[in-house]
Coordinates of C-alpha atoms in Angstrom, one line a residue:
M114 CA 0.0 -0.1 0.0
T115 CA 1.6 3.5 -0.9
V116 CA 1.1 6.1 1.6
L117 CA 0.7 9.9 0.9
T118 CA 3.1 12.3 2.5
P119 CA 1.8 15.6 3.8
T120 CA 4.0 17.4 0.9
E121 CA 1.9 15.4 -1.6
E122 CA -1.5 16.6 -0.5
T123 CA -1.5 19.9 -2.5
A124 CA -4.4 21.8 -4.0
R125 CA -4.5 19.9 -7.2
P126 CA -8.3 19.9 -8.3
A127 CA -9.8 16.3 -7.8
H128 CA -10.7 16.0 -11.5
R129 CA -7.0 16.4 -12.3
D130 CA -5.7 14.0 -9.8
G131 CA -4.7 10.8 -10.9
N132 CA -5.3 9.2 -7.5
V133 CA -9.0 10.5 -7.6
L134 CA -9.1 9.5 -11.2
R135 CA -8.3 5.9 -10.6
W136 CA -10.8 5.8 -7.6
L137 CA -13.3 7.1 -10.2
G138 CA -12.7 4.4 -12.7
A139 CA -12.9 1.8 -10.2
Y140 CA -16.4 3.4 -8.8
T141 CA -17.8 3.8 -12.4
A142 CA -16.8 0.1 -13.5
S143 CA -18.4 -1.0 -10.1
T144 CA -21.5 0.9 -10.7
L145 CA -21.8 -0.3 -14.3
G146 CA -21.4 -3.7 -13.1
D147 CA -24.2 -3.3 -10.7
S148 CA -26.5 -2.1 -13.2
V149 CA -25.8 -4.9 -15.5
Y150 CA -25.9 -7.6 -12.8
H151 CA -29.6 -6.3 -11.7
L152 CA -30.7 -6.5 -15.3
A153 CA -29.3 -9.9 -15.9
L154 CA -31.0 -11.1 -12.4
S155 CA -34.1 -9.9 -13.3
W156 CA -34.4 -11.3 -16.7
A157 CA -33.0 -14.7 -15.6
A158 CA -35.7 -14.7 -12.7
V159 CA -38.5 -13.8 -15.0
R160 CA -37.4 -16.5 -17.6
G161 CA -37.3 -19.1 -14.4
G162 CA -40.5 -18.5 -12.7
T163 CA -43.8 -16.6 -12.3
P164 CA -43.7 -12.5 -12.0
A165 CA -44.4 -12.8 -8.3
E166 CA -41.4 -15.2 -8.0
A167 CA -39.3 -12.8 -9.9
G168 CA -40.2 -9.9 -7.9
L169 CA -39.3 -11.9 -4.5
V170 CA -35.9 -12.9 -6.0
M171 CA -35.2 -9.2 -6.7
A172 CA -36.5 -8.3 -3.1
V173 CA -34.3 -10.6 -1.2
S174 CA -31.1 -8.6 -1.4
A175 CA -32.8 -5.8 0.5
V176 CA -33.2 -7.9 3.7
P177 CA -29.3 -8.3 4.6
R178 CA -28.6 -4.8 3.2
A179 CA -31.0 -3.3 5.5
L180 CA -30.0 -5.6 8.7
L181 CA -26.4 -5.5 8.3
M182 CA -25.6 -2.1 7.0
L183 CA -24.8 -0.7 10.3
G184 CA -22.3 -3.5 11.0
G185 CA -20.7 -2.7 7.5
G186 CA -19.9 0.7 9.0
V187 CA -18.1 -0.6 11.8
I188 CA -16.0 -3.2 9.4
A189 CA -15.0 -0.3 7.3
D190 CA -13.5 1.8 10.1
R191 CA -12.0 -1.2 11.7
F192 CA -10.2 -2.6 8.7
G193 CA -10.0 0.2 6.3
P194 CA -12.4 1.3 3.5
R195 CA -10.2 0.4 0.7
R196 CA -9.7 -3.2 1.8
V197 CA -13.4 -3.5 2.3
V198 CA -14.3 -2.3 -1.1
I199 CA -11.7 -4.4 -3.1
L200 CA -13.1 -7.5 -1.0
S201 CA -16.6 -6.5 -1.9
D202 CA -15.8 -6.1 -5.6
T203 CA -13.8 -9.4 -5.7
V204 CA -16.7 -11.4 -4.2
R205 CA -19.3 -9.7 -6.6
C206 CA -17.0 -10.7 -9.6
L207 CA -16.5 -14.1 -8.5
V208 CA -20.2 -14.7 -7.9
V209 CA -21.5 -13.4 -11.0
L210 CA -19.0 -15.1 -13.3
G211 CA -19.8 -18.5 -11.2
V212 CA -23.5 -17.8 -12.1
A213 CA -22.6 -17.1 -15.8
A214 CA -20.9 -20.3 -15.9
L215 CA -23.9 -22.2 -14.3
L216 CA -26.2 -20.6 -16.9
L217 CA -24.1 -22.0 -19.7
L218 CA -24.3 -25.5 -18.4
T219 CA -27.8 -25.6 -16.9
S220 CA -31.0 -23.6 -16.0
P221 CA -30.7 -22.9 -12.2
A222 CA -33.5 -23.1 -9.9
L223 CA -35.0 -20.0 -8.6
W224 CA -33.5 -20.7 -5.1
V225 CA -29.9 -20.5 -6.7
L226 CA -30.9 -16.8 -8.1
A227 CA -32.1 -15.9 -4.7
A228 CA -29.1 -17.0 -2.8
V229 CA -27.0 -14.9 -5.6
A230 CA -29.3 -11.9 -4.6
L231 CA -29.0 -12.6 -1.0
A232 CA -25.0 -12.6 -1.3
F233 CA -25.3 -9.3 -3.1
G234 CA -27.2 -7.7 -0.5
T235 CA -24.8 -8.8 2.1
V236 CA -21.9 -7.5 0.3
D237 CA -23.7 -4.3 -0.4
A238 CA -24.0 -3.8 3.3
L239 CA -20.2 -3.7 3.3
F240 CA -19.6 -2.1 0.2
L241 CA -21.9 1.0 0.7
P242 CA -20.4 2.4 3.9
A243 CA -16.7 1.7 2.9
V244 CA -17.2 3.6 -0.5
G245 CA -18.4 6.5 1.3
A246 CA -15.5 6.4 3.9
L247 CA -12.9 6.0 1.2
P248 CA -12.8 9.9 -0.6
P249 CA -10.9 11.3 2.6
R250 CA -8.3 8.8 2.4
I251 CA -7.5 9.5 -1.2
A252 CA -8.2 13.6 -1.6
P253 CA -7.5 16.6 0.4
R254 CA -10.4 17.7 2.7
D255 CA -10.9 20.9 0.4
Q256 CA -11.6 18.6 -2.7
L257 CA -14.2 16.4 -1.2
A258 CA -17.0 18.3 -2.5
R259 CA -15.6 17.9 -6.0
V260 CA -15.2 14.1 -5.2
Q261 CA -19.0 14.0 -4.4
G262 CA -19.7 15.7 -7.7
L263 CA -17.6 13.2 -9.6
R264 CA -19.2 10.5 -7.8
G265 CA -22.5 11.7 -8.8
L266 CA -21.6 11.8 -12.2
A267 CA -20.1 8.4 -12.1
Y268 CA -23.6 7.1 -10.6
R269 CA -25.8 8.8 -13.3
A270 CA -23.4 7.3 -16.0
G271 CA -23.9 3.7 -14.5
L272 CA -27.6 4.1 -14.4
V273 CA -27.8 5.5 -17.9
L274 CA -25.4 3.2 -19.6
G275 CA -25.6 0.0 -17.5
A276 CA -29.2 -0.9 -18.4
P277 CA -28.6 -0.7 -22.3
L278 CA -25.1 -2.5 -21.9
G279 CA -27.0 -5.3 -20.1
G280 CA -29.6 -5.2 -22.5
V281 CA -27.2 -5.8 -25.3
A282 CA -25.6 -8.4 -23.6
V283 CA -28.6 -10.2 -23.0
A284 CA -29.8 -10.0 -26.6
L285 CA -26.6 -11.5 -27.9
G286 CA -25.9 -14.3 -25.4
G287 CA -28.8 -14.4 -22.8
P288 CA -28.4 -13.8 -18.9
A289 CA -24.9 -15.8 -18.9
S290 CA -23.4 -13.1 -21.3
A291 CA -24.7 -10.3 -19.2
F292 CA -23.8 -11.8 -15.9
G293 CA -20.2 -12.2 -17.7
V294 CA -20.0 -8.6 -18.6
A295 CA -21.1 -7.6 -14.9
G296 CA -18.2 -9.7 -13.6
L297 CA -15.6 -8.2 -16.0
L298 CA -16.8 -4.7 -15.0
F299 CA -16.3 -5.8 -11.2
A300 CA -12.8 -7.2 -12.1
I301 CA -11.7 -3.9 -13.9
S302 CA -12.3 -2.1 -10.5
V303 CA -10.0 -4.1 -8.3
P304 CA -6.6 -3.3 -9.9
L305 CA -7.4 0.4 -10.2
L306 CA -8.3 0.2 -6.2
L307 CA -5.2 -1.5 -5.5
A308 CA -3.3 1.2 -7.3
L309 CA -4.8 3.9 -5.0
R310 CA -2.6 5.8 -2.6
I311 CA -3.9 6.0 0.7
A312 CA -3.5 8.8 3.2
P313 CA -3.2 7.9 7.1
L314 CA -5.7 8.9 9.5
P315 CA -4.7 12.2 11.5
G316 CA -4.8 10.4 14.6
G317 CA -3.5 7.0 13.4
E318 CA -5.5 4.0 12.6
P319 CA -8.3 2.9 15.0
S320 CA -7.8 0.2 17.6
R321 CA -9.4 -3.2 17.0
D322 CA -9.4 -4.2 20.7
G323 CA -12.9 -3.4 21.5
T324 CA -16.0 -5.6 20.3
A325 CA -17.8 -4.6 17.2
L326 CA -20.8 -3.7 19.2
R327 CA -18.9 -1.3 21.2
D328 CA -17.7 0.4 18.0
L329 CA -21.1 0.7 16.8
A330 CA -22.4 2.1 20.1
D331 CA -19.3 4.6 20.0
G332 CA -20.1 5.7 16.5
L333 CA -23.9 6.3 17.3
R334 CA -22.9 8.4 20.5
Y335 CA -20.4 10.4 18.0
I336 CA -23.4 11.2 15.7
R337 CA -25.8 12.0 18.4
R338 CA -23.0 14.5 20.2
H339 CA -21.8 16.1 16.9
R340 CA -23.5 19.6 16.4
V341 CA -23.7 19.0 12.7
L342 CA -23.8 15.4 11.9
G343 CA -26.6 14.6 14.5
P344 CA -29.1 17.1 12.9
L345 CA -27.8 16.2 9.3
M346 CA -28.8 12.6 9.9
I347 CA -32.2 13.8 10.7
V348 CA -32.3 15.8 7.5
V349 CA -31.3 13.0 5.4
A350 CA -33.8 10.5 7.0
L351 CA -37.0 13.1 6.5
S352 CA -35.9 13.9 3.0
D353 CA -35.5 10.6 1.8
L354 CA -38.6 9.3 3.4
G355 CA -40.6 12.1 1.8
F356 CA -38.7 11.5 -1.7
V357 CA -38.3 7.9 -2.5
G358 CA -42.2 7.0 -2.6
P359 CA -43.4 9.5 -4.9
L360 CA -40.3 8.9 -7.1
N361 CA -40.3 5.1 -7.2
V362 CA -44.2 4.2 -6.7
G363 CA -46.1 7.3 -7.4
L364 CA -44.5 7.9 -10.9
A365 CA -45.7 4.5 -12.2
L366 CA -49.2 5.2 -10.8
L367 CA -49.2 9.0 -12.1
S368 CA -48.1 7.7 -15.7
D369 CA -50.9 5.1 -15.7
E370 CA -53.6 7.8 -14.8
R371 CA -52.5 10.3 -17.1
G372 CA -52.2 7.9 -20.0
W373 CA -48.3 8.4 -20.5
G374 CA -47.6 4.6 -20.4
A375 CA -43.9 3.3 -19.6
A376 CA -42.6 5.9 -22.0
G377 CA -43.8 8.6 -19.8
I378 CA -42.1 7.1 -17.0
G379 CA -38.6 6.8 -19.0
W380 CA -39.1 10.5 -20.0
I381 CA -39.7 11.9 -16.3
L382 CA -36.8 9.8 -15.1
A383 CA -34.7 10.9 -18.0
G384 CA -35.7 14.6 -16.8
F385 CA -34.8 13.9 -13.2
G386 CA -31.3 12.1 -14.0
T387 CA -30.6 15.4 -16.4
G388 CA -31.2 17.5 -13.4
A389 CA -29.3 15.3 -11.1
G390 CA -26.3 14.9 -13.4
T391 CA -26.4 18.7 -13.7
A392 CA -26.0 19.4 -10.1
S393 CA -23.2 16.8 -9.9
L394 CA -21.5 18.7 -12.7
L395 CA -21.9 22.0 -10.8
L396 CA -20.3 20.9 -7.9
T397 CA -17.4 19.0 -9.7
V398 CA -16.5 22.3 -11.6
K399 CA -17.0 24.8 -8.7
G400 CA -15.7 22.5 -6.1
R401 CA -17.3 24.6 -3.3
I402 CA -20.5 26.1 -2.8
P403 CA -20.8 28.9 -0.2
R404 CA -23.0 28.6 2.9
A405 CA -23.4 24.9 2.0
G406 CA -25.6 24.1 5.0
A407 CA -28.2 26.6 4.1
V408 CA -28.2 25.9 0.5
M409 CA -28.6 22.2 1.2
A410 CA -31.7 23.0 3.3
W411 CA -33.1 25.3 1.1
T412 CA -32.8 23.2 -2.1
I413 CA -34.5 20.3 0.1
T414 CA -37.3 22.7 0.8
L415 CA -37.7 23.9 -2.7
G416 CA -37.4 20.4 -4.2
A417 CA -40.3 19.4 -2.0
G418 CA -42.5 21.9 -3.8
S419 CA -41.4 20.5 -7.0
I420 CA -42.4 17.0 -5.9
A421 CA -45.8 18.2 -5.0
G422 CA -46.0 20.0 -8.3
L423 CA -45.6 16.8 -10.3
A424 CA -49.0 15.3 -9.3
L425 CA -50.7 18.8 -10.7
V426 CA -49.2 19.0 -14.2
P427 CA -51.4 17.4 -16.7
Q428 CA -49.0 17.4 -20.0
L429 CA -46.1 15.1 -20.1
P430 CA -43.6 17.8 -21.4
V431 CA -44.4 20.0 -18.3
A432 CA -44.2 16.9 -15.9
V433 CA -40.6 16.4 -17.6
A434 CA -39.6 19.9 -17.0
V435 CA -40.7 19.7 -13.3
S436 CA -38.7 16.4 -12.8
V437 CA -35.7 18.2 -14.4
S438 CA -36.0 20.7 -11.4
V439 CA -36.6 18.1 -8.9
G440 CA -33.5 16.2 -10.2
L441 CA -31.4 19.5 -10.1
L442 CA -32.6 20.4 -6.5
A443 CA -32.4 17.0 -5.0
G444 CA -29.0 16.2 -6.7
L445 CA -27.5 19.3 -5.2
S446 CA -28.9 18.8 -1.8
G447 CA -27.9 15.2 -1.9
A448 CA -24.3 16.1 -2.9
L449 CA -24.0 18.6 -0.5
C450 CA -25.3 16.3 2.3
G451 CA -22.5 13.9 1.1
A452 CA -19.8 16.6 1.0
L453 CA -20.7 18.1 4.5
T454 CA -20.7 14.6 5.9
Q455 CA -17.2 14.0 4.7
T456 CA -15.8 17.3 5.7
E457 CA -17.3 17.5 9.2
C458 CA -16.7 13.8 10.1
D459 CA -13.6 12.6 11.9
P460 CA -12.2 10.0 9.2
A461 CA -12.0 7.3 11.8
Y462 CA -15.8 7.3 12.3
L463 CA -16.7 7.9 8.6
G464 CA -17.6 4.3 7.9
R465 CA -20.1 4.2 10.7
V466 CA -21.5 7.7 10.0
T467 CA -22.0 6.8 6.2
A468 CA -23.6 3.5 7.4
V469 CA -26.3 5.4 9.3
S470 CA -27.1 7.9 6.3
S471 CA -27.3 4.9 4.0
F472 CA -29.5 2.8 6.5
F473 CA -31.9 5.7 6.2
S474 CA -31.7 5.9 2.5
L475 CA -31.6 2.3 1.5
G476 CA -33.0 0.6 4.5
V477 CA -35.5 2.6 6.2
A478 CA -36.9 4.7 3.2
P479 CA -37.8 1.8 1.0
L480 CA -40.5 0.7 3.7
S481 CA -42.5 3.8 2.7
F482 CA -43.3 2.1 -0.6
P483 CA -46.3 -0.1 0.4
L484 CA -47.5 3.0 2.6
T485 CA -47.3 5.1 -0.6
G486 CA -49.6 2.8 -2.5
A487 CA -52.1 2.7 0.2
A488 CA -52.1 6.5 0.5
V489 CA -53.0 6.6 -3.1
G490 CA -55.9 3.9 -2.6
L491 CA -57.2 6.2 0.4
W492 CA -56.5 9.9 -0.9
G493 CA -55.5 10.0 -4.5
L494 CA -52.4 10.9 -6.3
A495 CA -52.1 14.5 -5.7
P496 CA -52.8 14.2 -1.8
M497 CA -50.2 11.5 -1.6
F498 CA -47.6 13.6 -3.6
A499 CA -48.3 16.6 -1.1
A500 CA -47.8 14.5 2.0
S501 CA -44.8 13.1 0.8
A502 CA -43.4 16.6 -0.1
A503 CA -44.5 17.9 3.3
V504 CA -42.4 15.0 4.9
C505 CA -39.4 16.1 2.7
A506 CA -39.8 20.0 3.4
L507 CA -39.8 19.2 7.1
G508 CA -36.2 17.9 6.6
G509 CA -35.3 21.2 4.9
V510 CA -37.1 23.4 7.4
Y511 CA -35.4 21.2 10.4
G512 CA -32.0 21.9 8.6
L513 CA -32.9 25.6 8.3
S514 CA -33.8 25.8 12.2
V515 CA -30.4 24.2 13.3
R516 CA -27.8 26.9 13.7
A517 CA -24.8 24.8 13.4
L518 CA -26.1 23.0 10.3
R519 CA -27.5 26.1 8.8
R520 CA -24.0 27.9 9.1
A521 CA -22.1 24.8 8.1
E522 CA -19.5 25.4 5.3
L523 CA -17.3 23.4 3.0
P524 CA -13.5 24.0 3.3
R525 CA -11.9 26.6 1.1
A526 CA -9.2 25.4 -1.6
T527 CA -5.8 25.7 -0.2
A528 CA -3.1 27.5 -2.4
K529 CA -0.6 25.1 -4.0
P530 CA 2.8 25.3 -2.1
R531 CA 5.5 27.3 -4.4
A532 CA 8.5 25.4 -5.4
G533 CA 11.9 26.4 -3.7

């Protein structure tokens, strides 16, 4: 492992830093692999069982991801995030290549696909906290906002390009071919991660003497006592609870009611992705947004208004325009949440803090899906969108009400030392 020395940590922008670009390449390959894998799994499950059974296979991975996420944060902090990310992508590579080989030889039972989904959910519980804790080890503190912007661009690229790539692979060689492509993409990430230069923690590496449960309790106490991170986790929880229901369940119901069909959902999601990608690009280019805490809270609040407006527009082009604004505001607020988390948090706790944030986003928030459907049945689409937007806006208003969070700033870029 190569270790950065203090003189190497210059003010070079993240998008020109070879170390950051190696990480970005690894993250992009892993994200693409994940998208191709999910398409291959869903196609194999649909071909091997009923729609209900296929849905069950796809949902299996959410269980270990939610149950083990907090433990994954402890492991990332104990053993180092790079080591955990490398192990995660290696396991995913081996698993999907094994499935590809199995599909070439036989048609596996659905329980085999469910076991693969279960394994992926377990690995995700380790991968997500670790990948969130890695940026402070590879980039200076004043470049972490740019790293968040680059990560957002890579994530959007994975979503946009992964599905067509998986579709082409399925068309050419069936699910086995798609699983093979996913495995190759995971394999590409590993040597890039191994080449990363890792900076030591300011206070030294954490001790492994205590129990994992004690480490978890210590991390939760750290969040609760932190004047910025504690309120920030509440903001993340409220905004995600109000956001994911309308954007995942509500859009399908809205498009069906308006007669826009599946194409309408695609156009709205494309608008959202365009807005979110623009926000990530903005943060990548600027590197720092002044009054980051206040901007984050205001964009959440204004974005909630755009969410409510989606259910009120009768025409698809207008809905697409509104979805662009939702993506722009949500993308900027999400990137700022991530940047503030990484710059405010002691790196020794970042795996656990990221795990708590991811737990709300990926573990708790999806539980609102059945509630969203029930609310539409009871109240109708517009009231459901309005109620969800109110929950999301509550997160923004709470952020504005907490002085320390409202006044939180991203660090300014430091001048590059002169030679001689």
